[in-house]
């Protein structure tokens, strides 16, 4: 209730779905944390491509809405019935809705929080939960990658892509990455891609066949969507797995099951991270594994861009024009 608000903070609000110009920076009321909630002051906020889908209405939210599902910060206040968290503690969080991480301060359910180890800085903490857990479920749950698996990774030097490629290479997969620039190709190679192709759906299947002795790959991880869907199917070995997990170029239109039959009994899945971490125990274990892989050096998290929180629209422009590399964070005090 607005009448409960005792303070204000500044946050991004979307009043009508649209382009980056739909992001409005303004003062908003901030109620005291409710039962089971924790007040967090953000130090860094992770940008994810899903934020652009929420902004544009591809994944519609109730308006007006905030944006953003992950951030790092400091616990400022505890609501009733909250145990195990301390004021001043460094944390990161990941949550599905409400989406309000694009803010200076907010209240979040305590169950979303993860304590941040000293070895993980705020930028990394803000940008690694959604992307890192996505890499985890894609490689360990959606398909269990085994040594020798040939896999194709689109947007290999993006926020998710840089983690997916490093992790897959560490599991012994033959990782073929697709990127759009020299700088991104260099990062993909550094991250363990065995071969790196330039984004070009017209030649993709032929090149992938050449790199796999004509066999095709066991799995395609396609986050690009509309522009690459059929080219990706053409890269698969018989009974291969097509994982279409994002829509950076637009949503994939309806597909006839015969398209899968004609290419060799392919399997198609359209997974969503939150369905793989719905169980709190599974989620805790996955976060622990992710943080271990960061601390043992398997995963290096490159934050390639930082924008002031108030300039979130510029960050969206960069992300949607393929100008970003690695992860992107928003900083409240920049
Ligand atoms: P990225 O940092 O990967 O940015 C998107 C990248 O996609 C671009 O840098 C670009 O890489 C590539 N791309 C190809 N075509 C286009 C296009 N037409 N417009 C824009 N970008 C394009 O973003 P994130 O790491 O945040 O997310 C990656 C993908 O993973 C997104 O599709 C997202 O929706 C998906 N995702 C899905 C989840 C799930 O649960 N299903 C969970 C988390 C993320 P390049 O220049 O090299 O082509």
mmCIF file of C-alpha atoms and ligand atoms in Angstrom:
data_model
loop_
_atom_site.group_PDB
_atom_site.id
_atom_site.type_symbol
_atom_site.label_atom_id
_atom_site.label_comp_id
_atom_site.label_asym_id
_atom_site.label_seq_id
_atom_site.Cartn_x
_atom_site.Cartn_y
_atom_site.Cartn_z
ATOM 1 C CA UNK A 1 0.000 0.000 0.000
ATOM 2 C CA UNK A 2 1.354 3.413 -0.936
ATOM 3 C CA UNK A 3 0.374 4.709 2.520
ATOM 4 C CA UNK A 4 2.904 2.297 4.073
ATOM 5 C CA UNK A 5 5.802 3.927 2.268
ATOM 6 C CA UNK A 6 8.139 5.761 4.600
ATOM 7 C CA UNK A 7 10.981 6.461 2.179
ATOM 8 C CA UNK A 8 11.761 6.862 -1.476
ATOM 9 C CA UNK A 9 14.477 5.452 -3.690
ATOM 10 C CA UNK A 10 15.306 5.835 -7.377
ATOM 11 C CA UNK A 11 14.492 3.105 -9.858
ATOM 12 C CA UNK A 12 13.792 2.355 -13.502
ATOM 13 C CA UNK A 13 10.113 2.039 -14.346
ATOM 14 C CA UNK A 14 8.448 0.873 -17.580
ATOM 15 C CA UNK A 15 5.024 2.469 -18.071
ATOM 16 C CA UNK A 16 4.409 1.176 -21.618
ATOM 17 C CA UNK A 17 6.209 -1.618 -23.531
ATOM 18 C CA UNK A 18 8.666 -0.341 -26.120
ATOM 19 C CA UNK A 19 12.304 0.260 -27.028
ATOM 20 C CA UNK A 20 15.040 1.426 -24.669
ATOM 21 C CA UNK A 21 13.304 4.832 -24.478
ATOM 22 C CA UNK A 22 10.593 3.089 -22.427
ATOM 23 C CA UNK A 23 12.984 2.997 -19.446
ATOM 24 C CA UNK A 24 12.161 5.866 -17.090
ATOM 25 C CA UNK A 25 14.368 6.836 -14.141
ATOM 26 C CA UNK A 26 12.432 8.279 -11.228
ATOM 27 C CA UNK A 27 11.827 8.411 -7.481
ATOM 28 C CA UNK A 28 9.580 5.616 -6.231
ATOM 29 C CA UNK A 29 8.172 4.796 -2.785
ATOM 30 C CA UNK A 30 10.045 2.215 -0.721
ATOM 31 C CA UNK A 31 8.030 0.449 1.982
ATOM 32 C CA UNK A 32 9.714 -1.133 5.007
ATOM 33 C CA UNK A 33 10.652 -4.798 4.339
ATOM 34 C CA UNK A 34 7.655 -7.057 4.934
ATOM 35 C CA UNK A 35 7.640 -10.449 6.676
ATOM 36 C CA UNK A 36 10.236 -12.742 5.091
ATOM 37 C CA UNK A 37 11.821 -9.828 3.203
ATOM 38 C CA UNK A 38 15.226 -8.155 3.353
ATOM 39 C CA UNK A 39 16.022 -4.575 2.324
ATOM 40 C CA UNK A 40 19.023 -4.496 -0.013
ATOM 41 C CA UNK A 41 21.135 -1.515 -1.099
ATOM 42 C CA UNK A 42 22.472 -2.411 -4.528
ATOM 43 C CA UNK A 43 26.157 -2.015 -5.370
ATOM 44 C CA UNK A 44 25.953 -3.597 -8.842
ATOM 45 C CA UNK A 45 23.063 -4.857 -10.939
ATOM 46 C CA UNK A 46 23.290 -7.582 -13.571
ATOM 47 C CA UNK A 47 21.794 -6.932 -17.007
ATOM 48 C CA UNK A 48 20.299 -9.898 -18.817
ATOM 49 C CA UNK A 49 18.772 -10.216 -22.247
ATOM 50 C CA UNK A 50 15.488 -11.238 -20.610
ATOM 51 C CA UNK A 51 15.249 -7.650 -19.288
ATOM 52 C CA UNK A 52 14.833 -6.496 -22.903
ATOM 53 C CA UNK A 53 12.010 -9.030 -23.432
ATOM 54 C CA UNK A 54 10.273 -7.649 -20.331
ATOM 55 C CA UNK A 55 10.785 -4.078 -21.569
ATOM 56 C CA UNK A 56 9.493 -4.804 -25.070
ATOM 57 C CA UNK A 57 6.547 -6.931 -23.914
ATOM 58 C CA UNK A 58 7.788 -10.146 -25.610
ATOM 59 C CA UNK A 59 7.439 -11.589 -22.101
ATOM 60 C CA UNK A 60 4.660 -9.290 -20.812
ATOM 61 C CA UNK A 61 4.628 -8.090 -17.198
ATOM 62 C CA UNK A 62 1.897 -6.098 -15.485
ATOM 63 C CA UNK A 63 2.544 -2.363 -16.023
ATOM 64 C CA UNK A 64 3.962 -0.186 -14.646
ATOM 65 C CA UNK A 65 6.861 -2.459 -13.793
ATOM 66 C CA UNK A 66 10.456 -2.365 -12.661
ATOM 67 C CA UNK A 67 13.087 -4.457 -14.428
ATOM 68 C CA UNK A 68 15.915 -6.792 -13.519
ATOM 69 C CA UNK A 69 16.247 -10.112 -11.734
ATOM 70 C CA UNK A 70 19.760 -10.162 -10.272
ATOM 71 C CA UNK A 71 22.050 -7.871 -8.313
ATOM 72 C CA UNK A 72 24.689 -7.658 -5.612
ATOM 73 C CA UNK A 73 24.519 -5.423 -2.580
ATOM 74 C CA UNK A 74 24.435 -5.037 1.166
ATOM 75 C CA UNK A 75 21.663 -5.998 3.588
ATOM 76 C CA UNK A 76 20.212 -2.790 5.059
ATOM 77 C CA UNK A 77 17.204 -3.988 7.075
ATOM 78 C CA UNK A 78 15.402 -7.205 7.971
ATOM 79 C CA UNK A 79 11.649 -7.791 7.921
ATOM 80 C CA UNK A 80 9.854 -9.979 10.476
ATOM 81 C CA UNK A 81 10.563 -13.733 10.440
ATOM 82 C CA UNK A 82 13.929 -13.377 8.695
ATOM 83 C CA UNK A 83 16.710 -15.510 10.156
ATOM 84 C CA UNK A 84 20.279 -16.098 9.083
ATOM 85 C CA UNK A 85 21.037 -12.700 7.521
ATOM 86 C CA UNK A 86 22.831 -9.745 9.071
ATOM 87 C CA UNK A 87 22.688 -6.021 8.461
ATOM 88 C CA UNK A 88 25.825 -5.034 6.511
ATOM 89 C CA UNK A 89 26.264 -8.503 4.990
ATOM 90 C CA UNK A 90 27.373 -8.704 1.333
ATOM 91 C CA UNK A 91 24.915 -10.670 -0.754
ATOM 92 C CA UNK A 92 23.803 -11.372 -4.304
ATOM 93 C CA UNK A 93 20.348 -12.484 -5.339
ATOM 94 C CA UNK A 94 18.425 -13.968 -8.228
ATOM 95 C CA UNK A 95 14.642 -13.877 -8.438
ATOM 96 C CA UNK A 96 11.980 -14.206 -11.058
ATOM 97 C CA UNK A 97 9.324 -11.643 -10.088
ATOM 98 C CA UNK A 98 8.847 -8.909 -9.084
ATOM 99 C CA UNK A 99 11.555 -7.625 -11.414
ATOM 100 C CA UNK A 100 12.984 -4.563 -9.690
ATOM 101 C CA UNK A 101 16.762 -4.942 -9.581
ATOM 102 C CA UNK A 102 17.191 -1.748 -11.669
ATOM 103 C CA UNK A 103 16.899 0.312 -8.483
ATOM 104 C CA UNK A 104 19.104 1.841 -5.813
ATOM 105 C CA UNK A 105 17.403 -0.071 -3.016
ATOM 106 C CA UNK A 106 14.565 -2.586 -2.806
ATOM 107 C CA UNK A 107 13.015 -5.316 -0.678
ATOM 108 C CA UNK A 108 13.524 -8.923 -1.785
ATOM 109 C CA UNK A 109 12.347 -12.270 -0.394
ATOM 110 C CA UNK A 110 15.112 -13.553 1.913
ATOM 111 C CA UNK A 111 14.941 -16.940 0.130
ATOM 112 C CA UNK A 112 16.433 -15.311 -2.996
ATOM 113 C CA UNK A 113 19.657 -14.303 -1.228
ATOM 114 C CA UNK A 114 23.076 -15.879 -1.575
ATOM 115 C CA UNK A 115 25.972 -14.799 0.699
ATOM 116 C CA UNK A 116 28.844 -13.402 -1.359
ATOM 117 C CA UNK A 117 32.256 -14.883 -0.508
ATOM 118 C CA UNK A 118 35.105 -12.316 -0.159
ATOM 119 C CA UNK A 119 36.716 -13.767 -3.294
ATOM 120 C CA UNK A 120 33.733 -12.770 -5.458
ATOM 121 C CA UNK A 121 33.538 -9.034 -6.143
ATOM 122 C CA UNK A 122 30.269 -7.139 -6.507
ATOM 123 C CA UNK A 123 30.328 -6.904 -10.315
ATOM 124 C CA UNK A 124 30.861 -10.661 -10.601
ATOM 125 C CA UNK A 125 28.250 -11.426 -7.941
ATOM 126 C CA UNK A 126 25.706 -9.206 -9.690
ATOM 127 C CA UNK A 127 26.214 -10.807 -13.073
ATOM 128 C CA UNK A 128 26.897 -14.473 -12.450
ATOM 129 C CA UNK A 129 23.843 -16.057 -10.824
ATOM 130 C CA UNK A 130 21.368 -16.010 -13.715
ATOM 131 C CA UNK A 131 23.999 -16.542 -16.385
ATOM 132 C CA UNK A 132 26.087 -19.055 -14.438
ATOM 133 C CA UNK A 133 23.116 -21.150 -13.312
ATOM 134 C CA UNK A 134 21.926 -21.137 -16.921
ATOM 135 C CA UNK A 135 25.287 -22.542 -18.015
ATOM 136 C CA UNK A 136 25.024 -25.092 -15.178
ATOM 137 C CA UNK A 137 21.568 -26.402 -16.133
ATOM 138 C CA UNK A 138 22.315 -26.416 -19.864
ATOM 139 C CA UNK A 139 25.409 -28.587 -19.355
ATOM 140 C CA UNK A 140 24.340 -30.760 -16.425
ATOM 141 C CA UNK A 141 20.550 -31.089 -16.522
ATOM 142 C CA UNK A 142 19.137 -30.249 -19.931
ATOM 143 C CA UNK A 143 21.817 -32.462 -21.470
ATOM 144 C CA UNK A 144 24.612 -34.127 -19.506
ATOM 145 C CA UNK A 145 27.741 -33.183 -21.426
ATOM 146 C CA UNK A 146 30.350 -35.965 -21.523
ATOM 147 C CA UNK A 147 33.937 -35.867 -22.784
ATOM 148 C CA UNK A 148 34.041 -35.938 -26.563
ATOM 149 C CA UNK A 149 30.571 -34.445 -27.101
ATOM 150 C CA UNK A 150 30.714 -31.965 -29.986
ATOM 151 C CA UNK A 151 28.565 -28.948 -29.106
ATOM 152 C CA UNK A 152 27.741 -25.702 -30.886
ATOM 153 C CA UNK A 153 27.346 -22.524 -28.808
ATOM 154 C CA UNK A 154 25.826 -19.370 -30.286
ATOM 155 C CA UNK A 155 26.783 -15.947 -28.883
ATOM 156 C CA UNK A 156 29.822 -17.700 -27.410
ATOM 157 C CA UNK A 157 31.316 -14.514 -25.931
ATOM 158 C CA UNK A 158 28.084 -13.153 -24.477
ATOM 159 C CA UNK A 159 27.138 -13.124 -20.810
ATOM 160 C CA UNK A 160 25.858 -16.717 -20.745
ATOM 161 C CA UNK A 161 28.047 -17.805 -23.663
ATOM 162 C CA UNK A 162 31.392 -17.041 -22.008
ATOM 163 C CA UNK A 163 30.460 -19.245 -19.032
ATOM 164 C CA UNK A 164 28.883 -21.996 -21.124
ATOM 165 C CA UNK A 165 31.972 -22.344 -23.306
ATOM 166 C CA UNK A 166 34.479 -22.366 -20.425
ATOM 167 C CA UNK A 167 32.438 -24.878 -18.449
ATOM 168 C CA UNK A 168 31.780 -27.138 -21.446
ATOM 169 C CA UNK A 169 35.472 -27.159 -22.391
ATOM 170 C CA UNK A 170 36.373 -28.125 -18.816
ATOM 171 C CA UNK A 171 33.994 -31.106 -19.109
ATOM 172 C CA UNK A 172 35.882 -32.362 -22.163
ATOM 173 C CA UNK A 173 33.464 -31.296 -24.891
ATOM 174 C CA UNK A 174 34.579 -30.208 -28.357
ATOM 175 C CA UNK A 175 33.207 -26.667 -28.249
ATOM 176 C CA UNK A 176 32.440 -24.826 -31.486
ATOM 177 C CA UNK A 177 31.547 -21.191 -30.798
ATOM 178 C CA UNK A 178 29.753 -18.683 -33.023
ATOM 179 C CA UNK A 179 30.429 -14.948 -32.621
ATOM 180 C CA UNK A 180 30.113 -11.766 -34.679
ATOM 181 C CA UNK A 181 33.468 -9.952 -34.302
ATOM 182 C CA UNK A 182 37.224 -10.427 -34.030
ATOM 183 C CA UNK A 183 37.264 -9.282 -30.420
ATOM 184 C CA UNK A 184 34.530 -11.759 -29.535
ATOM 185 C CA UNK A 185 36.369 -14.517 -31.430
ATOM 186 C CA UNK A 186 39.534 -13.854 -29.418
ATOM 187 C CA UNK A 187 37.602 -14.127 -26.147
ATOM 188 C CA UNK A 188 35.865 -17.312 -27.311
ATOM 189 C CA UNK A 189 39.237 -18.912 -28.044
ATOM 190 C CA UNK A 190 40.603 -17.765 -24.701
ATOM 191 C CA UNK A 191 37.532 -19.362 -23.088
ATOM 192 C CA UNK A 192 38.315 -22.778 -24.522
ATOM 193 C CA UNK A 193 36.386 -22.895 -27.804
ATOM 194 C CA UNK A 194 38.194 -25.346 -30.054
ATOM 195 C CA UNK A 195 36.849 -23.674 -33.197
ATOM 196 C CA UNK A 196 35.187 -20.292 -33.629
ATOM 197 C CA UNK A 197 32.863 -19.469 -36.539
ATOM 198 C CA UNK A 198 31.539 -16.095 -37.645
ATOM 199 C CA UNK A 199 27.783 -15.638 -37.276
ATOM 200 C CA UNK A 200 26.336 -16.463 -40.718
ATOM 201 C CA UNK A 201 23.321 -18.787 -40.791
ATOM 202 C CA UNK A 202 23.802 -19.391 -44.541
ATOM 203 C CA UNK A 203 27.176 -21.128 -44.142
ATOM 204 C CA UNK A 204 26.907 -22.391 -40.573
ATOM 205 C CA UNK A 205 25.809 -26.000 -41.232
ATOM 206 C CA UNK A 206 28.460 -26.590 -43.914
ATOM 207 C CA UNK A 207 31.208 -25.263 -41.634
ATOM 208 C CA UNK A 208 30.051 -27.266 -38.640
ATOM 209 C CA UNK A 209 29.902 -30.472 -40.736
ATOM 210 C CA UNK A 210 33.458 -29.784 -41.927
ATOM 211 C CA UNK A 211 34.646 -29.425 -38.318
ATOM 212 C CA UNK A 212 32.985 -32.655 -37.199
ATOM 213 C CA UNK A 213 34.043 -34.995 -39.983
ATOM 214 C CA UNK A 214 30.616 -34.672 -41.562
ATOM 215 C CA UNK A 215 28.857 -36.018 -38.476
ATOM 216 C CA UNK A 216 27.345 -32.836 -37.075
ATOM 217 C CA UNK A 217 27.184 -31.903 -33.393
ATOM 218 C CA UNK A 218 25.515 -33.733 -30.505
ATOM 219 C CA UNK A 219 23.931 -30.542 -29.094
ATOM 220 C CA UNK A 220 23.270 -26.994 -30.303
ATOM 221 C CA UNK A 221 22.802 -24.318 -27.643
ATOM 222 C CA UNK A 222 20.971 -21.600 -29.591
ATOM 223 C CA UNK A 223 20.150 -18.345 -27.779
ATOM 224 C CA UNK A 224 19.684 -16.320 -30.968
ATOM 225 C CA UNK A 225 16.295 -17.779 -31.915
ATOM 226 C CA UNK A 226 14.477 -16.714 -35.065
ATOM 227 C CA UNK A 227 17.494 -15.989 -37.322
ATOM 228 C CA UNK A 228 19.405 -19.188 -36.591
ATOM 229 C CA UNK A 229 16.844 -21.848 -35.675
ATOM 230 C CA UNK A 230 16.792 -23.878 -38.910
ATOM 231 C CA UNK A 231 20.507 -23.429 -39.570
ATOM 232 C CA UNK A 232 21.089 -24.839 -36.098
ATOM 233 C CA UNK A 233 18.896 -27.883 -36.783
ATOM 234 C CA UNK A 234 21.011 -28.492 -39.897
ATOM 235 C CA UNK A 235 24.164 -28.699 -37.737
ATOM 236 C CA UNK A 236 22.942 -31.631 -35.643
ATOM 237 C CA UNK A 237 23.942 -35.286 -35.896
ATOM 238 C CA UNK A 238 21.053 -37.780 -36.101
ATOM 239 C CA UNK A 239 19.205 -37.917 -32.743
ATOM 240 C CA UNK A 240 20.974 -34.711 -31.731
ATOM 241 C CA UNK A 241 19.508 -32.232 -29.253
ATOM 242 C CA UNK A 242 18.404 -28.735 -30.246
ATOM 243 C CA UNK A 243 18.337 -26.482 -27.186
ATOM 244 C CA UNK A 244 16.657 -23.225 -28.171
ATOM 245 C CA UNK A 245 16.931 -21.201 -24.984
ATOM 246 C CA UNK A 246 16.729 -17.549 -26.041
ATOM 247 C CA UNK A 247 15.375 -15.055 -28.570
ATOM 248 C CA UNK A 248 18.076 -12.414 -29.119
ATOM 249 C CA UNK A 249 16.974 -12.042 -32.777
ATOM 250 C CA UNK A 250 13.268 -12.649 -32.090
ATOM 251 C CA UNK A 251 11.057 -15.571 -31.072
ATOM 252 C CA UNK A 252 11.205 -18.821 -33.077
ATOM 253 C CA UNK A 253 7.968 -19.281 -35.054
ATOM 254 C CA UNK A 254 5.929 -22.522 -34.806
ATOM 255 C CA UNK A 255 7.845 -25.577 -36.055
ATOM 256 C CA UNK A 256 6.393 -28.735 -37.653
ATOM 257 C CA UNK A 257 7.530 -31.981 -35.962
ATOM 258 C CA UNK A 258 8.386 -33.319 -39.432
ATOM 259 C CA UNK A 259 11.305 -30.829 -39.540
ATOM 260 C CA UNK A 260 12.857 -32.916 -36.737
ATOM 261 C CA UNK A 261 12.087 -36.242 -38.430
ATOM 262 C CA UNK A 262 13.566 -35.165 -41.771
ATOM 263 C CA UNK A 263 16.875 -34.203 -40.134
ATOM 264 C CA UNK A 264 17.366 -37.515 -38.309
ATOM 265 C CA UNK A 265 14.996 -37.965 -35.336
ATOM 266 C CA UNK A 266 16.178 -34.769 -33.657
ATOM 267 C CA UNK A 267 15.083 -33.795 -30.145
ATOM 268 C CA UNK A 268 13.911 -30.227 -29.499
ATOM 269 C CA UNK A 269 13.658 -28.500 -26.127
ATOM 270 C CA UNK A 270 12.876 -24.934 -25.063
ATOM 271 C CA UNK A 271 14.057 -24.826 -21.425
ATOM 272 C CA UNK A 272 13.725 -22.102 -18.772
ATOM 273 C CA UNK A 273 16.243 -21.868 -15.903
ATOM 274 C CA UNK A 274 13.673 -21.353 -13.161
ATOM 275 C CA UNK A 275 12.094 -24.746 -13.865
ATOM 276 C CA UNK A 276 15.453 -26.363 -13.100
ATOM 277 C CA UNK A 277 16.075 -24.537 -9.794
ATOM 278 C CA UNK A 278 12.555 -24.553 -8.339
ATOM 279 C CA UNK A 279 13.688 -26.887 -5.529
ATOM 280 C CA UNK A 280 15.604 -24.753 -2.955
ATOM 281 C CA UNK A 281 18.037 -27.609 -2.196
ATOM 282 C CA UNK A 282 18.854 -28.057 -5.883
ATOM 283 C CA UNK A 283 19.302 -24.306 -6.261
ATOM 284 C CA UNK A 284 21.627 -24.080 -3.243
ATOM 285 C CA UNK A 285 23.737 -26.962 -4.532
ATOM 286 C CA UNK A 286 23.913 -25.438 -8.015
ATOM 287 C CA UNK A 287 25.042 -22.060 -6.618
ATOM 288 C CA UNK A 288 27.692 -23.844 -4.511
ATOM 289 C CA UNK A 289 28.941 -25.660 -7.628
ATOM 290 C CA UNK A 290 28.986 -22.399 -9.595
ATOM 291 C CA UNK A 291 30.991 -20.563 -6.908
ATOM 292 C CA UNK A 292 33.412 -23.531 -6.686
ATOM 293 C CA UNK A 293 33.990 -23.383 -10.432
ATOM 294 C CA UNK A 294 34.754 -19.652 -10.089
ATOM 295 C CA UNK A 295 37.119 -20.123 -7.168
ATOM 296 C CA UNK A 296 38.942 -23.100 -8.718
ATOM 297 C CA UNK A 297 39.544 -21.046 -11.877
ATOM 298 C CA UNK A 298 37.338 -23.110 -14.231
ATOM 299 C CA UNK A 299 35.162 -20.046 -14.842
ATOM 300 C CA UNK A 300 36.493 -16.552 -15.311
ATOM 301 C CA UNK A 301 33.749 -13.933 -15.420
ATOM 302 C CA UNK A 302 34.448 -11.033 -17.750
ATOM 303 C CA UNK A 303 32.323 -7.957 -17.082
ATOM 304 C CA UNK A 304 32.886 -6.080 -20.322
ATOM 305 C CA UNK A 305 30.699 -3.009 -19.745
ATOM 306 C CA UNK A 306 29.523 -0.874 -16.816
ATOM 307 C CA UNK A 307 26.794 1.740 -17.143
ATOM 308 C CA UNK A 308 25.300 4.136 -14.602
ATOM 309 C CA UNK A 309 21.972 2.759 -13.378
ATOM 310 C CA UNK A 310 20.169 5.882 -14.566
ATOM 311 C CA UNK A 311 21.564 5.175 -18.068
ATOM 312 C CA UNK A 312 20.072 1.682 -18.283
ATOM 313 C CA UNK A 313 18.564 2.589 -21.681
ATOM 314 C CA UNK A 314 22.101 2.933 -23.110
ATOM 315 C CA UNK A 315 22.965 -0.503 -21.741
ATOM 316 C CA UNK A 316 19.906 -1.983 -23.476
ATOM 317 C CA UNK A 317 20.887 -0.280 -26.747
ATOM 318 C CA UNK A 318 24.373 -1.773 -26.520
ATOM 319 C CA UNK A 319 23.081 -5.262 -25.681
ATOM 320 C CA UNK A 320 20.513 -5.320 -28.464
ATOM 321 C CA UNK A 321 22.967 -4.022 -31.080
ATOM 322 C CA UNK A 322 25.456 -6.846 -30.290
ATOM 323 C CA UNK A 323 27.950 -4.249 -29.047
ATOM 324 C CA UNK A 324 28.537 -5.902 -25.654
ATOM 325 C CA UNK A 325 31.100 -8.538 -24.792
ATOM 326 C CA UNK A 326 30.879 -10.724 -21.703
ATOM 327 C CA UNK A 327 28.525 -9.534 -18.975
ATOM 328 C CA UNK A 328 27.148 -6.018 -18.416
ATOM 329 C CA UNK A 329 26.422 -4.347 -15.077
ATOM 330 C CA UNK A 330 24.608 -1.220 -13.947
ATOM 331 C CA UNK A 331 26.161 0.745 -11.116
ATOM 332 C CA UNK A 332 24.001 2.930 -8.834
ATOM 333 C CA UNK A 333 26.726 5.423 -7.942
ATOM 334 C CA UNK A 334 28.575 5.629 -11.280
HETATM 335 P P1 LIG B 1 24.351 -11.871 -24.423
HETATM 336 O O1 LIG B 1 25.394 -11.172 -23.661
HETATM 337 O O2 LIG B 1 24.652 -13.251 -24.936
HETATM 338 O O3 LIG B 1 23.899 -10.915 -25.620
HETATM 339 C C1 LIG B 1 23.245 -11.415 -26.717
HETATM 340 C C2 LIG B 1 24.195 -11.842 -27.841
HETATM 341 O O4 LIG B 1 23.446 -12.530 -28.817
HETATM 342 C C3 LIG B 1 24.831 -10.687 -28.591
HETATM 343 O O5 LIG B 1 25.984 -10.167 -27.987
HETATM 344 C C4 LIG B 1 25.143 -11.322 -29.932
HETATM 345 O O6 LIG B 1 26.399 -12.010 -29.904
HETATM 346 C C5 LIG B 1 24.057 -12.394 -30.063
HETATM 347 N N1 LIG B 1 23.087 -12.031 -31.096
HETATM 348 C C6 LIG B 1 22.884 -12.694 -32.247
HETATM 349 N N2 LIG B 1 21.932 -12.122 -32.969
HETATM 350 C C7 LIG B 1 21.506 -11.050 -32.290
HETATM 351 C C8 LIG B 1 20.538 -10.056 -32.561
HETATM 352 N N3 LIG B 1 19.794 -10.054 -33.685
HETATM 353 N N4 LIG B 1 20.358 -9.092 -31.651
HETATM 354 C C9 LIG B 1 21.081 -9.087 -30.512
HETATM 355 N N5 LIG B 1 22.015 -10.011 -30.209
HETATM 356 C C10 LIG B 1 22.232 -10.992 -31.100
HETATM 357 O O7 LIG B 1 23.011 -11.936 -23.531
HETATM 358 P P2 LIG B 1 22.736 -12.798 -22.215
HETATM 359 O O8 LIG B 1 23.959 -13.511 -21.801
HETATM 360 O O9 LIG B 1 22.023 -11.952 -21.232
HETATM 361 O O10 LIG B 1 21.663 -13.856 -22.732
HETATM 362 C C11 LIG B 1 22.006 -14.752 -23.768
HETATM 363 C C12 LIG B 1 20.791 -15.501 -24.210
HETATM 364 O O11 LIG B 1 20.449 -16.471 -23.232
HETATM 365 C C13 LIG B 1 19.543 -14.646 -24.451
HETATM 366 O O12 LIG B 1 18.905 -15.118 -25.608
HETATM 367 C C14 LIG B 1 18.704 -14.965 -23.235
HETATM 368 O O13 LIG B 1 17.347 -14.802 -23.479
HETATM 369 C C15 LIG B 1 19.075 -16.423 -22.991
HETATM 370 N N6 LIG B 1 18.828 -16.891 -21.635
HETATM 371 C C16 LIG B 1 17.902 -17.877 -21.457
HETATM 372 C C17 LIG B 1 17.660 -18.414 -20.225
HETATM 373 C C18 LIG B 1 16.673 -19.509 -20.082
HETATM 374 O O14 LIG B 1 16.385 -19.912 -18.948
HETATM 375 N N7 LIG B 1 16.100 -20.026 -21.156
HETATM 376 C C19 LIG B 1 18.333 -17.897 -19.030
HETATM 377 C C20 LIG B 1 19.316 -16.873 -19.323
HETATM 378 C C21 LIG B 1 19.540 -16.386 -20.585
HETATM 379 P P3 LIG B 1 27.252 -11.970 -31.272
HETATM 380 O O15 LIG B 1 27.521 -10.518 -31.519
HETATM 381 O O16 LIG B 1 28.478 -12.749 -30.979
HETATM 382 O O17 LIG B 1 26.372 -12.589 -32.341
#
